[in-house]
Tab-separated table of C-alpha atoms in Angstrom:
chain	number	residue	atom	x	y	z
A	1	MET	CA	-9.612	9.360	25.204
A	2	SER	CA	-9.284	10.620	21.668
A	3	ALA	CA	-11.762	13.113	20.275
A	4	ARG	CA	-11.305	11.819	16.717
A	5	PRO	CA	-14.559	9.812	16.643
A	6	LEU	CA	-16.492	12.882	17.766
A	7	VAL	CA	-14.720	15.025	15.155
A	8	LEU	CA	-15.613	12.448	12.512
A	9	ILE	CA	-19.274	12.394	13.569
A	10	ALA	CA	-19.563	16.216	13.687
A	11	ALA	CA	-17.854	16.619	10.305
A	12	ALA	CA	-20.026	13.870	8.788
A	13	ALA	CA	-23.124	15.663	10.124
A	14	MET	CA	-22.002	18.840	8.359
A	15	VAL	CA	-21.357	16.998	5.086
A	16	GLY	CA	-24.653	15.135	5.342
A	17	SER	CA	-26.527	18.377	5.965
A	18	PHE	CA	-25.773	19.392	2.378
A	19	PHE	CA	-28.198	16.670	1.256
A	20	LEU	CA	-30.896	17.225	3.895
A	21	PRO	CA	-33.750	19.774	4.048
A	22	TRP	CA	-32.762	23.134	5.542
A	23	PHE	CA	-36.094	24.935	5.453
A	24	ALA	CA	-39.575	23.537	5.306
A	25	SER	CA	-41.971	25.629	3.271
A	26	PRO	CA	-45.564	25.994	4.418
A	27	LEU	CA	-46.492	24.931	0.891
A	28	GLY	CA	-44.734	21.602	1.313
A	29	GLY	CA	-41.457	22.171	-0.538
A	30	ASP	CA	-38.095	21.842	1.189
A	31	LEU	CA	-34.931	23.821	0.531
A	32	VAL	CA	-31.973	21.456	0.126
A	33	PRO	CA	-28.534	22.839	-0.880
A	34	TRP	CA	-27.828	19.795	-3.060
A	35	ASP	CA	-30.987	20.450	-5.090
A	36	ALA	CA	-29.703	23.943	-5.898
A	37	VAL	CA	-26.455	22.687	-7.459
A	38	LYS	CA	-27.139	19.159	-8.750
A	39	GLY	CA	-28.520	20.332	-12.103
A	40	LEU	CA	-25.602	22.644	-12.880
A	41	ASP	CA	-22.774	21.731	-15.222
A	42	ASN	CA	-19.103	22.512	-14.479
A	43	ALA	CA	-19.155	25.898	-16.219
A	44	GLN	CA	-22.262	26.993	-14.310
A	45	ILE	CA	-20.782	25.863	-11.000
A	46	LYS	CA	-17.548	27.729	-11.728
A	47	ASP	CA	-19.521	30.843	-12.677
A	48	MET	CA	-21.647	30.586	-9.531
A	49	LEU	CA	-18.628	30.157	-7.249
A	50	THR	CA	-16.733	33.086	-8.784
A	51	ASN	CA	-19.719	35.419	-8.321
A	52	LEU	CA	-20.544	34.440	-4.735
A	53	PRO	CA	-20.159	36.974	-1.939
A	54	PRO	CA	-17.648	36.062	0.797
A	55	GLU	CA	-20.446	34.653	2.951
A	56	GLY	CA	-21.449	32.264	0.168
A	57	MET	CA	-17.863	31.138	-0.309
A	58	ALA	CA	-17.572	30.508	3.435
A	59	PHE	CA	-20.842	28.540	3.354
A	60	PHE	CA	-19.720	26.212	0.572
A	61	GLY	CA	-16.180	26.123	1.967
A	62	SER	CA	-17.520	24.767	5.249
A	63	PHE	CA	-18.795	21.683	3.421
A	64	ALA	CA	-15.477	21.188	1.635
A	65	LEU	CA	-13.541	21.434	4.894
A	66	ALA	CA	-15.979	19.091	6.632
A	67	ALA	CA	-15.506	16.555	3.819
A	68	LEU	CA	-11.730	16.899	4.224
A	69	LEU	CA	-12.115	16.268	7.962
A	70	VAL	CA	-14.178	13.153	7.287
A	71	LEU	CA	-11.448	11.820	4.994
A	72	LEU	CA	-8.688	12.697	7.470
A	73	GLY	CA	-10.697	11.222	10.332
A	74	MET	CA	-11.115	7.978	8.451
A	75	MET	CA	-7.329	7.857	8.085
A	76	GLY	CA	-6.879	8.418	11.814
A	77	ALA	CA	-6.035	12.133	11.859
A	78	SER	CA	-7.922	15.243	12.835
A	79	PRO	CA	-5.614	18.283	12.803
A	80	ARG	CA	-6.777	20.813	15.360
A	81	PRO	CA	-6.415	23.894	13.086
A	82	ILE	CA	-8.660	22.303	10.446
A	83	VAL	CA	-11.148	21.235	13.126
A	84	PHE	CA	-11.235	24.806	14.462
A	85	VAL	CA	-11.633	26.515	11.077
A	86	THR	CA	-14.275	24.034	9.925
A	87	GLY	CA	-16.303	24.722	13.037
A	88	ALA	CA	-15.636	28.460	13.008
A	89	LEU	CA	-17.213	28.910	9.571
A	90	PRO	CA	-20.798	27.944	10.561
A	91	VAL	CA	-20.500	29.655	13.956
A	92	GLY	CA	-19.148	32.795	12.314
A	93	LEU	CA	-21.787	32.810	9.596
A	94	VAL	CA	-24.596	32.516	12.139
A	95	ALA	CA	-23.050	35.305	14.230
A	96	TRP	CA	-22.667	37.433	11.095
A	97	ALA	CA	-26.320	36.849	10.161
A	98	VAL	CA	-27.463	37.963	13.622
A	99	TYR	CA	-25.212	41.023	13.522
A	100	SER	CA	-26.385	41.921	10.008
A	101	ALA	CA	-30.036	41.599	11.016
A	102	MET	CA	-29.505	43.928	13.964
A	103	ASP	CA	-27.506	46.382	11.860
A	104	GLN	CA	-30.103	46.468	9.071
A	105	GLY	CA	-32.914	46.958	11.564
A	106	ASN	CA	-31.061	49.824	13.200
A	107	ALA	CA	-30.235	51.368	9.795
A	108	MET	CA	-33.962	51.451	8.997
A	109	GLY	CA	-34.607	53.289	12.249
A	110	LEU	CA	-36.112	50.287	13.991
A	111	PRO	CA	-34.816	49.723	17.502
A	112	VAL	CA	-33.709	46.102	17.508
A	113	SER	CA	-33.320	44.513	20.919
A	114	GLY	CA	-32.252	41.091	22.067
A	115	ASN	CA	-35.895	40.212	22.728
A	116	ASP	CA	-36.789	41.066	19.135
A	117	LEU	CA	-34.015	38.793	17.882
A	118	MET	CA	-35.150	35.987	20.164
A	119	GLN	CA	-38.691	36.199	18.780
A	120	VAL	CA	-37.370	36.131	15.214
A	121	ALA	CA	-35.071	33.220	16.088
A	122	GLN	CA	-37.999	31.263	17.529
A	123	GLU	CA	-40.011	31.799	14.345
A	124	ILE	CA	-37.090	30.805	12.143
A	125	SER	CA	-36.341	27.720	14.250
A	126	ARG	CA	-39.850	26.425	13.525
A	127	MET	CA	-39.056	26.436	9.812
A	128	LEU	CA	-35.529	25.002	10.059
A	129	GLY	CA	-35.040	21.490	8.830
A	130	VAL	CA	-32.711	18.790	10.039
A	131	GLY	CA	-29.989	19.887	7.589
A	132	ALA	CA	-29.624	23.347	9.110
A	133	TRP	CA	-29.507	21.898	12.619
A	134	ALA	CA	-26.902	19.304	11.613
A	135	TRP	CA	-24.723	21.981	9.972
A	136	VAL	CA	-24.897	24.398	12.904
A	137	GLY	CA	-24.640	21.675	15.543
A	138	GLY	CA	-21.722	19.924	13.862
A	139	GLY	CA	-19.994	23.248	13.324
A	140	ALA	CA	-20.473	24.351	16.929
A	141	LEU	CA	-19.110	21.044	18.195
A	142	LEU	CA	-16.070	21.252	15.901
A	143	PHE	CA	-15.497	24.870	16.909
A	144	LEU	CA	-15.465	23.957	20.601
A	145	MET	CA	-13.240	20.921	20.021
A	146	GLY	CA	-10.832	23.008	17.982
A	147	LEU	CA	-10.838	25.751	20.592
A	148	PHE	CA	-10.537	23.620	23.731
A	149	GLY	CA	-9.231	20.306	22.395
A	150	GLY	CA	-6.042	18.977	23.884
A	151	GLY	CA	-2.834	18.129	22.099
A	152	ARG	CA	-1.896	18.580	18.460
A	153	ASN	CA	-4.758	16.543	17.122
A	154	ALA	CA	-8.335	16.952	18.304
């Protein structure tokens, strides 16, 4: 059985997450990545992308790679290296965020344990919207398919 339909679904979930709410505010407003960039013109987008930190470039790059995977999947291909890298970006960014949180807590002299991180993760997960879950879930699925998928194509 080919994994291409699953790759297509996971990549489409990542692309779709760009247009879905990521965080729900207690005041009723939602944070949607598309809303942050839809009002910008080409010069502003170029300026924003050139001034982004590497994490920001990886974030936006994950959507571009997911869109590429959707197009390739619709043509009947899903190259394993692209599947792996597309999935590795969200997984890596989440891992980096956890590591950075622990490192910053330790730098401030606060002992940060796994239990502390679990409590913070539970609080954050209550605020996460469907877009964040689709991005992380699609990325994790692509990462695993790229890592353990059989053959040349996933």
